[in-house]
PDB file of C-alpha atoms in Angstrom:
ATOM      1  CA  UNK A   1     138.296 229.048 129.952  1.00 83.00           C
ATOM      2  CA  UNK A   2     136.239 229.764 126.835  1.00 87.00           C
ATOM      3  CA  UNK A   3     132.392 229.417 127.605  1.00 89.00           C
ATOM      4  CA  UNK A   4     132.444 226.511 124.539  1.00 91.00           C
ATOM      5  CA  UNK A   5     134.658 224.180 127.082  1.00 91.00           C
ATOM      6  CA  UNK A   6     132.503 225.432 130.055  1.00 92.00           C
ATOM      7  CA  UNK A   7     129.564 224.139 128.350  1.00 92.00           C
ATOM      8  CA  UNK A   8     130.887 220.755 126.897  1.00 92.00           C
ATOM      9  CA  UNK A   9     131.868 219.750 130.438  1.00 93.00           C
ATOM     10  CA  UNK A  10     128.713 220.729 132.210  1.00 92.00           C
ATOM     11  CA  UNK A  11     126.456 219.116 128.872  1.00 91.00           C
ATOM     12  CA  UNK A  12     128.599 215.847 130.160  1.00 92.00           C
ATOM     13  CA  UNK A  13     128.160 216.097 133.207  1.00 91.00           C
ATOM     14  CA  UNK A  14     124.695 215.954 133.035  1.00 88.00           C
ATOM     15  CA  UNK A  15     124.812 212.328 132.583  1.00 86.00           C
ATOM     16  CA  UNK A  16     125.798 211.902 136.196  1.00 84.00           C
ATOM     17  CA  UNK A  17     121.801 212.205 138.696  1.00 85.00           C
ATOM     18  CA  UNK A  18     123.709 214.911 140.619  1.00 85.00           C
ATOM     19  CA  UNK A  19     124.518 217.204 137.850  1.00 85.00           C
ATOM     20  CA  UNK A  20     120.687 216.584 136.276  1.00 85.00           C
ATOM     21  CA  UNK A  21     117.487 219.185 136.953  1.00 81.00           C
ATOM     22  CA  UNK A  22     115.307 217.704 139.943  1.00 77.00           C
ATOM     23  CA  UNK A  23     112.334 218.700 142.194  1.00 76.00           C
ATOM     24  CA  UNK A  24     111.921 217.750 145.749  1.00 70.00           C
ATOM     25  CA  UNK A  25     108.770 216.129 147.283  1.00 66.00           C
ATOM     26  CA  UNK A  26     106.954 219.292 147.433  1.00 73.00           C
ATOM     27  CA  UNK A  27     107.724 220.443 143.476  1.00 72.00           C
ATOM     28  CA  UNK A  28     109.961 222.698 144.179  1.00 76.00           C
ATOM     29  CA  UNK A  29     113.186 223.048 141.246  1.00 77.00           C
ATOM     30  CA  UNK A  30     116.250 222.614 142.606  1.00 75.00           C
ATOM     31  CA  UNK A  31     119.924 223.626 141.518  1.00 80.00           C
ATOM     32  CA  UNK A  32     121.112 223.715 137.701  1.00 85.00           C
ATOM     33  CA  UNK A  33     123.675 221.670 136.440  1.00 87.00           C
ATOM     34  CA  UNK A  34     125.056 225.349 135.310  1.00 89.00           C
ATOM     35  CA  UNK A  35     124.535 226.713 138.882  1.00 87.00           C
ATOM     36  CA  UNK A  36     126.554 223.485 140.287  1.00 88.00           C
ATOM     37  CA  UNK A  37     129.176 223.708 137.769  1.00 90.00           C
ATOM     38  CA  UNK A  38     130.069 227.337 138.152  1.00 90.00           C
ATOM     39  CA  UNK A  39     130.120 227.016 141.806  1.00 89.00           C
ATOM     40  CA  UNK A  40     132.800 224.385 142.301  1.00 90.00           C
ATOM     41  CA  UNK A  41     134.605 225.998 139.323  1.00 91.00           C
ATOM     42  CA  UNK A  42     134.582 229.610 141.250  1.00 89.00           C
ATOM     43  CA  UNK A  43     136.193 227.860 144.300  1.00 90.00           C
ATOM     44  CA  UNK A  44     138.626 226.225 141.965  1.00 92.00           C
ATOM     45  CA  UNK A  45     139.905 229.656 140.019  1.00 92.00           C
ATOM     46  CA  UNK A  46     139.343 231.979 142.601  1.00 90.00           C
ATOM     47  CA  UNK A  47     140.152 229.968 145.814  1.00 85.00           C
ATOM     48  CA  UNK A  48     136.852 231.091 147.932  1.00 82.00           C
ATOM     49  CA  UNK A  49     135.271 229.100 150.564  1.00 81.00           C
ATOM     50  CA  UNK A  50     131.844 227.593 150.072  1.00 73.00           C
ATOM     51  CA  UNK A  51     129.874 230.503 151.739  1.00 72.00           C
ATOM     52  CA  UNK A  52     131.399 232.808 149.238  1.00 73.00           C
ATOM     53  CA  UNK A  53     129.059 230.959 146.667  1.00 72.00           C
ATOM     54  CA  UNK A  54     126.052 231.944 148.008  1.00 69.00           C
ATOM     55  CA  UNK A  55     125.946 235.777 147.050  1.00 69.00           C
ATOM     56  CA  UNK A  56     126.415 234.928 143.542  1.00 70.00           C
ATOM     57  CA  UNK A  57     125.308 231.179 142.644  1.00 72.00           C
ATOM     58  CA  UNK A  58     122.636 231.347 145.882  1.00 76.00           C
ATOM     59  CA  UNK A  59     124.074 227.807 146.461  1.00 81.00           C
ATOM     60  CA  UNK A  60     124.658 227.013 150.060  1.00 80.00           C
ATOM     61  CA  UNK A  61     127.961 226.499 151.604  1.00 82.00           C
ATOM     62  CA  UNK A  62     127.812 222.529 152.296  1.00 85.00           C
ATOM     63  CA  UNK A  63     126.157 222.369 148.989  1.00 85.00           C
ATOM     64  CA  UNK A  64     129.448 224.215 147.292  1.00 86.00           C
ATOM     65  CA  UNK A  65     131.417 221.802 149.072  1.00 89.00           C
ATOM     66  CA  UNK A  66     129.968 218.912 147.583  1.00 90.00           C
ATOM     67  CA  UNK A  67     129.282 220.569 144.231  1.00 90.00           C
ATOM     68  CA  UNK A  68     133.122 221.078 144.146  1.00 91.00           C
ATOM     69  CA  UNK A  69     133.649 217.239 145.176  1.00 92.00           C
ATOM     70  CA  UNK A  70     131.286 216.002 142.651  1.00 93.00           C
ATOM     71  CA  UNK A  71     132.548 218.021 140.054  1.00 93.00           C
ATOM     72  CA  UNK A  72     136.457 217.409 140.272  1.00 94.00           C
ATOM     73  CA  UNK A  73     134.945 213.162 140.824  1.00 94.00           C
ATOM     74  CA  UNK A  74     133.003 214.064 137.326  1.00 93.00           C
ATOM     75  CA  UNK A  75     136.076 215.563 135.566  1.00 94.00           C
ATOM     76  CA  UNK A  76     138.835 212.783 136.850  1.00 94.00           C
ATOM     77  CA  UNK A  77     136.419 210.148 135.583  1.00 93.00           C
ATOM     78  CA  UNK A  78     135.319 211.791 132.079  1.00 92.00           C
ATOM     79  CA  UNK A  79     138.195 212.974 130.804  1.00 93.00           C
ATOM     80  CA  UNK A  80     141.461 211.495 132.379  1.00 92.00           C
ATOM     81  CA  UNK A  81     141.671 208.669 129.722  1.00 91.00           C
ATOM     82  CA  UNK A  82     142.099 211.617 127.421  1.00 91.00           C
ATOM     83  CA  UNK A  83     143.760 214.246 128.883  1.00 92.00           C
ATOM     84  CA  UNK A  84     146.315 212.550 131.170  1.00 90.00           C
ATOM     85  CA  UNK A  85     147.343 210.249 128.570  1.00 88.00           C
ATOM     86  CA  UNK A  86     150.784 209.342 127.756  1.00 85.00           C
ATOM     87  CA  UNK A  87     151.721 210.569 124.552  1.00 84.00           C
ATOM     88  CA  UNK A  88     150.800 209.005 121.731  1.00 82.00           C
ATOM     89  CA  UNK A  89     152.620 208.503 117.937  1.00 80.00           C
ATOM     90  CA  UNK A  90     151.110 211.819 116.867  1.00 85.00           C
ATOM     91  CA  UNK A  91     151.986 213.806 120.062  1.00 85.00           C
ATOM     92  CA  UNK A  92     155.875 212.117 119.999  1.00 84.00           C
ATOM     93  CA  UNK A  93     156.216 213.665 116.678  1.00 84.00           C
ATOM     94  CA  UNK A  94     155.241 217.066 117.275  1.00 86.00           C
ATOM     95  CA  UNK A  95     157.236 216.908 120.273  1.00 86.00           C
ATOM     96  CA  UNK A  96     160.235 215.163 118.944  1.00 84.00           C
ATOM     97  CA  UNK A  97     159.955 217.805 115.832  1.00 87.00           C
ATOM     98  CA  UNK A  98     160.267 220.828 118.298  1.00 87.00           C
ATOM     99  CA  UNK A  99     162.817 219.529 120.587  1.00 85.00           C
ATOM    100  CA  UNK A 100     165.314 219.080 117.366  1.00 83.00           C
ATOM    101  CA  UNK A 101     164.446 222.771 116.246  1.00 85.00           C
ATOM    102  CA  UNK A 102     165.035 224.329 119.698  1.00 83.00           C
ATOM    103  CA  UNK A 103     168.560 222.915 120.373  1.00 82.00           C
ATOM    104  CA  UNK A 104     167.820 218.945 122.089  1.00 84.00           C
ATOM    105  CA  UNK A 105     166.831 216.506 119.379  1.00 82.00           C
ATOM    106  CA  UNK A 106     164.858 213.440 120.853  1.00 82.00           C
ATOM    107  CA  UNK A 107     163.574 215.784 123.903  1.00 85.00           C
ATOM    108  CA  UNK A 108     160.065 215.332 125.246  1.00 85.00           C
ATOM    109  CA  UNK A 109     159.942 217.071 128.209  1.00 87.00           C
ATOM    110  CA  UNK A 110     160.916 218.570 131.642  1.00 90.00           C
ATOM    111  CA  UNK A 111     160.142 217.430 134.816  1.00 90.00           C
ATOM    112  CA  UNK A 112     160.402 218.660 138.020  1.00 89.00           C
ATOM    113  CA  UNK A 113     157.516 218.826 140.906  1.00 88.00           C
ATOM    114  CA  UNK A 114     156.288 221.457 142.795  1.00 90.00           C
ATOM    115  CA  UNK A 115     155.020 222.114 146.362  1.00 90.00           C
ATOM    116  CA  UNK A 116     150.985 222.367 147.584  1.00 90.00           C
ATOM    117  CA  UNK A 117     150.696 223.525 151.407  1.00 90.00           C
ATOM    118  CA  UNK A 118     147.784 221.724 153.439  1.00 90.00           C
ATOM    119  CA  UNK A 119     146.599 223.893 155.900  1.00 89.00           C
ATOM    120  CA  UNK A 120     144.365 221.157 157.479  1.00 87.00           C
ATOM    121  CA  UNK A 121     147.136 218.192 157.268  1.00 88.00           C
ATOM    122  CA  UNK A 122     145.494 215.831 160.581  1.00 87.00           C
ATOM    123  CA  UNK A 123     147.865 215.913 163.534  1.00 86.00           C
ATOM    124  CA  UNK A 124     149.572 212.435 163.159  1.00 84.00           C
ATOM    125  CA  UNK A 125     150.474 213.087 159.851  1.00 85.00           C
ATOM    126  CA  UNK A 126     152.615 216.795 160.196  1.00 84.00           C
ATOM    127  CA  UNK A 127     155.617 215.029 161.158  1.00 84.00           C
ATOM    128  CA  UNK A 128     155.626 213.160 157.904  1.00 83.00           C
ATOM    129  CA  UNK A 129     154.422 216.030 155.330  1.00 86.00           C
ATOM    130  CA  UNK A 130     156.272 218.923 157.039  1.00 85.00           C
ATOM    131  CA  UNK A 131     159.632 219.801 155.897  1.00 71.00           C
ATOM    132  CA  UNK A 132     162.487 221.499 158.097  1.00 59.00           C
ATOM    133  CA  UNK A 133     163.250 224.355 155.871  1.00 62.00           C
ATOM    134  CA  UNK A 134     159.592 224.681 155.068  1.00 67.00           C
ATOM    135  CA  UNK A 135     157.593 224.627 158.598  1.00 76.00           C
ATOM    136  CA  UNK A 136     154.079 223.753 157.334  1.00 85.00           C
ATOM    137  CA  UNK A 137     153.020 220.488 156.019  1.00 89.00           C
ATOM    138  CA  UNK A 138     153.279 220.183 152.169  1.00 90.00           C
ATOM    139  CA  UNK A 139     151.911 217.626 149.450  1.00 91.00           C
ATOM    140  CA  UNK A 140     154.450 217.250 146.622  1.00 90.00           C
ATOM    141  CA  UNK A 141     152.786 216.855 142.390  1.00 91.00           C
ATOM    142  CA  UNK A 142     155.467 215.914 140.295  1.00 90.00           C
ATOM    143  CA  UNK A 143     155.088 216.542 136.845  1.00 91.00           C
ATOM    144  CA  UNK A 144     156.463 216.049 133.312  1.00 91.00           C
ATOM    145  CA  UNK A 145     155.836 219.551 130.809  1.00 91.00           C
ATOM    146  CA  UNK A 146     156.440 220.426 126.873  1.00 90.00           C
ATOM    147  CA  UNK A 147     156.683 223.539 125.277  1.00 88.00           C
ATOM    148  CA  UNK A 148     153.328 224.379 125.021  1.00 88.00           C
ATOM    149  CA  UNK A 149     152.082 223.890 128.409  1.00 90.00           C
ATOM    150  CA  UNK A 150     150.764 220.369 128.171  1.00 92.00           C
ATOM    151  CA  UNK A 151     151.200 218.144 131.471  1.00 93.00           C
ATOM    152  CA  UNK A 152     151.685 214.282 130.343  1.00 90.00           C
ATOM    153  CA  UNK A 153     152.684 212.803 133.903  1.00 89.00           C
ATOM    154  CA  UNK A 154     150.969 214.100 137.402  1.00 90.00           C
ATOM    155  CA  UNK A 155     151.366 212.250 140.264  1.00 89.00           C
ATOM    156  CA  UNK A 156     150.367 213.831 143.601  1.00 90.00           C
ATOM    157  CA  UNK A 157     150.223 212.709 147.260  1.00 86.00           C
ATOM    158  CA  UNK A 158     154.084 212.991 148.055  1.00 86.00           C
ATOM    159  CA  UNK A 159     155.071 213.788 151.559  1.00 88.00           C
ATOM    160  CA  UNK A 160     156.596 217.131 151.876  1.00 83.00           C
ATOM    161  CA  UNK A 161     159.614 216.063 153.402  1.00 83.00           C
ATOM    162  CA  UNK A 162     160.732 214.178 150.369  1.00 82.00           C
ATOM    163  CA  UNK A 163     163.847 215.740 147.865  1.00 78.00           C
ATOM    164  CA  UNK A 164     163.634 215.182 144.483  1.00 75.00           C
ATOM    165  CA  UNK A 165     165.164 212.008 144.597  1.00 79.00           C
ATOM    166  CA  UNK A 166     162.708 210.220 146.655  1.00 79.00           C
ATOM    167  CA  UNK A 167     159.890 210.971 145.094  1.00 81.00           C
ATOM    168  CA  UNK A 168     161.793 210.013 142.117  1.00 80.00           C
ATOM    169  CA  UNK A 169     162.147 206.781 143.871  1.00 79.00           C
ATOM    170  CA  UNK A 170     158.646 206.556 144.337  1.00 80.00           C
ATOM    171  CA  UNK A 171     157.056 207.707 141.174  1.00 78.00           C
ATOM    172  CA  UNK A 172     155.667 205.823 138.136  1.00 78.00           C
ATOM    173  CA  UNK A 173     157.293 208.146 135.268  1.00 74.00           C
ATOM    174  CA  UNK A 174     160.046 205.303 134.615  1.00 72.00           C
ATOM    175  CA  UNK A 175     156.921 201.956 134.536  1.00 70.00           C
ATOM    176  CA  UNK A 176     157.077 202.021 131.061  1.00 69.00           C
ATOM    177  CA  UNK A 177     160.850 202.150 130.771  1.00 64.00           C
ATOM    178  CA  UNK A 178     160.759 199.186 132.903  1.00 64.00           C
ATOM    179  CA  UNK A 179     158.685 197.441 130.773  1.00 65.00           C
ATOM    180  CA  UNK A 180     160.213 198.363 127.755  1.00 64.00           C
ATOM    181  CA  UNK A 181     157.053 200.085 126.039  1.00 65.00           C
ATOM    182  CA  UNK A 182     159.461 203.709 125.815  1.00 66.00           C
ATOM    183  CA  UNK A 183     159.468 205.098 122.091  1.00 64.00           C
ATOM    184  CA  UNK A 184     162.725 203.745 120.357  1.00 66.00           C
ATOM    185  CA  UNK A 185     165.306 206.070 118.771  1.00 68.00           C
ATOM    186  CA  UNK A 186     168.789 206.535 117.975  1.00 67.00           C
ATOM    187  CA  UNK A 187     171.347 208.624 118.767  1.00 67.00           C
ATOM    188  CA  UNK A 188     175.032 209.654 118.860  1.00 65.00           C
ATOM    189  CA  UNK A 189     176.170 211.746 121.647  1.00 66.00           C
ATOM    190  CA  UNK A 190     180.366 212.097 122.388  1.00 67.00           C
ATOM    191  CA  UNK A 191     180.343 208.837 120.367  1.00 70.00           C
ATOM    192  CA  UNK A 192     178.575 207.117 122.671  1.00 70.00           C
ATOM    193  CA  UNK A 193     174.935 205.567 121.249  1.00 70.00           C
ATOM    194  CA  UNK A 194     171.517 206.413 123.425  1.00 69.00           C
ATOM    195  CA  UNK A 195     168.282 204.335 121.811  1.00 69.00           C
ATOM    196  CA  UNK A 196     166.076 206.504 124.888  1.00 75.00           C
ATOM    197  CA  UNK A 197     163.902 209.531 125.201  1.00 79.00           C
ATOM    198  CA  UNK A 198     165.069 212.440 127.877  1.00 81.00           C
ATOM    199  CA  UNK A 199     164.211 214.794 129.907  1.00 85.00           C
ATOM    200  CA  UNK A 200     165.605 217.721 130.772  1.00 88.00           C
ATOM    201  CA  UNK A 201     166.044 218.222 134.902  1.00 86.00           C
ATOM    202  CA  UNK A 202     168.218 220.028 137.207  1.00 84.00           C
ATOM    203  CA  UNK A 203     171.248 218.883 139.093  1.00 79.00           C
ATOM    204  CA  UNK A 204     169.924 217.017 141.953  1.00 81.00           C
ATOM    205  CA  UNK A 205     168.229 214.400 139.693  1.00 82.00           C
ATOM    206  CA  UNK A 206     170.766 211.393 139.378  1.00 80.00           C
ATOM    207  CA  UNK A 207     173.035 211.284 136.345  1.00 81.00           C
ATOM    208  CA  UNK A 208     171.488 209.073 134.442  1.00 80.00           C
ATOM    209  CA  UNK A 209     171.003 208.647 130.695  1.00 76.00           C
ATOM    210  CA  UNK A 210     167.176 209.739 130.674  1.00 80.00           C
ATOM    211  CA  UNK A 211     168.058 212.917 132.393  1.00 83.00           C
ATOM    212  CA  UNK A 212     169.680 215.929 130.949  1.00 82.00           C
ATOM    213  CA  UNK A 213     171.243 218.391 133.125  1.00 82.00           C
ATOM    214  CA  UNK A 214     173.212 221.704 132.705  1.00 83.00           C
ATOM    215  CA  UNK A 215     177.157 221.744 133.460  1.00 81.00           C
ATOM    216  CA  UNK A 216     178.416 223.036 136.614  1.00 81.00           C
ATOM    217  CA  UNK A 217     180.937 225.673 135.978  1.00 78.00           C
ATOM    218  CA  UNK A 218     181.046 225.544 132.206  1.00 79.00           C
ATOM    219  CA  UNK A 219     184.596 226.246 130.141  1.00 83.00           C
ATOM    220  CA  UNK A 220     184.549 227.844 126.664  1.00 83.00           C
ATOM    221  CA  UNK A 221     181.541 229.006 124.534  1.00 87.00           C
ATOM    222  CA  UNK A 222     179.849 225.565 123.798  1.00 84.00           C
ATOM    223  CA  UNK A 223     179.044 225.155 127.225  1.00 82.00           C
ATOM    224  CA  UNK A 224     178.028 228.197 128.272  1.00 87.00           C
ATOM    225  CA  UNK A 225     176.039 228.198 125.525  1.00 87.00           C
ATOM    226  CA  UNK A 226     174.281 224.338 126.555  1.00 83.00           C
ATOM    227  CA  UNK A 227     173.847 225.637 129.820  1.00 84.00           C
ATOM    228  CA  UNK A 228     171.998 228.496 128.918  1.00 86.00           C
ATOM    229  CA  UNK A 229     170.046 226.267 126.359  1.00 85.00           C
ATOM    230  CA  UNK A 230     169.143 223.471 128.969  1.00 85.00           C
ATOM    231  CA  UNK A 231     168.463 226.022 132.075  1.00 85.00           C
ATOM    232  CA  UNK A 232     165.981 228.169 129.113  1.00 86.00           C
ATOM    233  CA  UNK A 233     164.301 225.127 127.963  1.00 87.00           C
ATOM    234  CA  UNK A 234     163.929 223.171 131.477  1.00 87.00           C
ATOM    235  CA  UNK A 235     161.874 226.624 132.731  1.00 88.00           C
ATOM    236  CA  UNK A 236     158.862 225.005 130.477  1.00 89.00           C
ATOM    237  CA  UNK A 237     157.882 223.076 133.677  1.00 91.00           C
ATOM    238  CA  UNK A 238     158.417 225.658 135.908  1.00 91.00           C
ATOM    239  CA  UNK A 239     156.059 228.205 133.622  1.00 91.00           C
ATOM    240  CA  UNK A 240     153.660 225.375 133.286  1.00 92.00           C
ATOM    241  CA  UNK A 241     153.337 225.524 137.386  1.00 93.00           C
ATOM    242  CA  UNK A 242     153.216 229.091 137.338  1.00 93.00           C
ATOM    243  CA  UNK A 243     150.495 229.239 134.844  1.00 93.00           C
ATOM    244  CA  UNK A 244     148.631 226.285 136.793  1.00 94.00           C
ATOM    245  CA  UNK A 245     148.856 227.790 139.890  1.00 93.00           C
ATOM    246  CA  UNK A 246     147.393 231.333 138.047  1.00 93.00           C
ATOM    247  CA  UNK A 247     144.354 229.738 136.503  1.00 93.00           C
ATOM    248  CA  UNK A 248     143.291 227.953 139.693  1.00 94.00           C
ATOM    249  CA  UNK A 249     143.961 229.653 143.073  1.00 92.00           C
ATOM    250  CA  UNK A 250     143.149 226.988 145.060  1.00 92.00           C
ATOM    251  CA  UNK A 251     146.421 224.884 144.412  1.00 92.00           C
ATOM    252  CA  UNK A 252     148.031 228.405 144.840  1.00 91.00           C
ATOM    253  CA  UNK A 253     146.434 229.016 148.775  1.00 90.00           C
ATOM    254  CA  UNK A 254     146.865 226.194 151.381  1.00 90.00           C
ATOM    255  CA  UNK A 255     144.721 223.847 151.171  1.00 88.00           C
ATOM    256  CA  UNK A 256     141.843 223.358 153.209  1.00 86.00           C
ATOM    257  CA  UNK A 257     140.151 219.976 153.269  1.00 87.00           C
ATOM    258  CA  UNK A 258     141.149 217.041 155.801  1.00 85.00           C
ATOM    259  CA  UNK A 259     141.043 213.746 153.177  1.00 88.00           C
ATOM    260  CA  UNK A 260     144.144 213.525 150.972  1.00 90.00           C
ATOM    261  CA  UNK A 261     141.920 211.683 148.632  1.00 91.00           C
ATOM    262  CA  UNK A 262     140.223 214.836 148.197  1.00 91.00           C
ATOM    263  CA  UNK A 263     143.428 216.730 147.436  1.00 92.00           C
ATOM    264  CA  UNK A 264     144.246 214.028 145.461  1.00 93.00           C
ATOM    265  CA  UNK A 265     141.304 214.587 142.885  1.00 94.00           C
ATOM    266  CA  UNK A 266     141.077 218.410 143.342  1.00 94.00           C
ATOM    267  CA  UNK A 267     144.430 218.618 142.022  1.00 94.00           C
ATOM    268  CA  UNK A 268     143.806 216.017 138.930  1.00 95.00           C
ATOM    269  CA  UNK A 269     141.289 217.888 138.075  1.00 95.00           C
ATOM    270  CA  UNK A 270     142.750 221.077 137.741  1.00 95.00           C
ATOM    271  CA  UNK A 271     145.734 219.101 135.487  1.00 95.00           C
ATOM    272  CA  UNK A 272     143.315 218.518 133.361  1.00 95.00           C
ATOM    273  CA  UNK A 273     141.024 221.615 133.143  1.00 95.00           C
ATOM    274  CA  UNK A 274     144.452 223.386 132.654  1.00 95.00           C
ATOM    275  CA  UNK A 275     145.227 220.555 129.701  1.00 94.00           C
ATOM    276  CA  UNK A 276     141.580 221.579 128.044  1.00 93.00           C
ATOM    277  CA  UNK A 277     142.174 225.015 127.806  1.00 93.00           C
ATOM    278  CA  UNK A 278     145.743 224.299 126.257  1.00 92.00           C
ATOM    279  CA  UNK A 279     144.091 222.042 123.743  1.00 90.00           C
ATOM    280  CA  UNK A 280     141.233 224.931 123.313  1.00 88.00           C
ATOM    281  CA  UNK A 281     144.326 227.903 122.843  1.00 85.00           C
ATOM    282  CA  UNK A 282     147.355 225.783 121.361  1.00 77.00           C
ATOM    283  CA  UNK A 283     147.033 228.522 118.101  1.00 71.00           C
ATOM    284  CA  UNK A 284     147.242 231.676 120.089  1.00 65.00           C
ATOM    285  CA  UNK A 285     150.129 229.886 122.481  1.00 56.00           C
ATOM    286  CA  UNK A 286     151.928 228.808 119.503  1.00 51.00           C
ATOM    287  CA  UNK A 287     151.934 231.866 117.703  1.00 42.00           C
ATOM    288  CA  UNK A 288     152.958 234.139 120.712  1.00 47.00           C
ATOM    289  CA  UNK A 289     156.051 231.987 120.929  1.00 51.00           C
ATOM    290  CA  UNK A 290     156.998 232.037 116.816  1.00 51.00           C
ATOM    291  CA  UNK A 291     155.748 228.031 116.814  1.00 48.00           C
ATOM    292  CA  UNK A 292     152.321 228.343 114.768  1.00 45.00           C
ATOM    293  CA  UNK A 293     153.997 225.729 111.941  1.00 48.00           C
ATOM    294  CA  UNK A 294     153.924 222.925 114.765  1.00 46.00           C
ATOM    295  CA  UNK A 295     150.185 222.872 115.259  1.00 47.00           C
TER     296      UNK A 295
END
């Protein structure tokens, strides 16, 4: 993260007391916004525990704790209007513009979810968040991803047990398709007409017209040539995990805190801390993948 974005977020976090300059009853200065800031974002990129923070910030290890609760509370409520939105006219174009380029015209995403373990999952609750062919209690984010990295749909607090289907089932990507507030287009496809958006998913989704899928056992060039195409172009979810799971190490280790609530908004807030620093290097990502004329 640049220091510019550092700085913007602590500068608005100051509005909140916590994050402000204050003295005790004796006169004695307390802890910086800056000091508060870099500790909980330490334990978010680099995964350590709240005594860690003392050697560097001299911030105590209950202190970390809450900095880092605070902090992800201050990010979730500043900035998720933004950067968790659903796309908007401008976004839909760009996107809509790349898709037809790359191969899959009317294309705004890939979706798929990944897997966060919780070390500290309470006792009643391992039977429902720990899968068989896992062994340890997992919390499942689900998650819609473009070509440059962006995350448009997050929603966490799945029980581990659950295939993609369920939490399918159970998530709130298709609310606006319900309510019929989806972008309109039209299409021709095997003469068949589609007025929908897709999304590109692999084969255990259900076949249905919003979801794109690659070809079991493909005959003849054209579809060995789609499926290598779709299976390419679906990976931009997958890399978008990879690269979330890189920048902050404590989605990456298992997680450590008893409240799913807490999990809940640590997670949310790295989504969108990972969605700022797209915004911040959308040129250099662009131009390392031959796409500068989109931005």
């Amino acid at each position: 993260m640049n220091k510019k974005v550092f700085m913007r977020i602590v500068n608005d976090l100051s509005c909140d007391e916590y994050f402000t300059l204050r003295y005790n009853v004796v006169k004695q200065v307390g802890l910086s916004p800056i000091q508060k800031c870099t500790a909980a974002m330490r334990m978010l990129v680099y995964g350590m525990l709240g005594d860690a923070c003392d050697e560097y910030v001299k911030i105590g290890s209950s202190t970390a704790i809450e900095c880092l609760k605070r902090f992800c509370d201050g990010v979730v409520h500043l900035y998720e209007g933004f950067y968790l939105r659903k796309p908007n006219g401008e976004d839909l174009e760009r996107l809509l513009r790349v898709a037809k380029d790359r191969g899959f015209p009317h294309m705004i995403g890939s979706i798929d979810y990944m897997h966060w373990e919780w070390k500290n999952c309470p006792v009643g609750w391992q039977g429902q968040f720990t899968g068989g062919h896992q062994g340890t209690a997992m919390v499942i984010l689900e998650s819609v991803a473009s070509f440059d990295l962006w995350i448009w749909h997050a929603f966490f607090g799945f029980p581990g047990t659950l295939n993609d289907i369920n939490v399918l089932d159970r998530s709130p990507v298709f609310d606006d398709v319900e309510q019929g507030k989806t972008p309109k287009v039209n299409f021709i496809v095997n003469r068949r007409h589609y007025d929908l958006t897709y999304y590109l998913a692999d084969g255990i989704y259900p076949k249905w017209p919003i979801f794109i899928q690659s070809i079991r056992g493909p005959q003849g060039e054209r579809e060995k040539l789609f499926v290598e195409r779709q299976q390419a172009y679906r990976k931009d979810v997958e890399q978008t995990f990879g690269v979330l799971q890189s920048r902050f190490q404590i989605i990456r280790q298992p997680a450590r805190l008893w409240d799913l609530s807490d999990l809940s908004t640590i997670m949310r807030a790295c989504i969108i801390l990972h969605n700022m620093i797209v915004e911040d290097e959308r040129v250099n990502y662009a131009y390392n993948q031959g796409l500068a004329e989109y931005d």
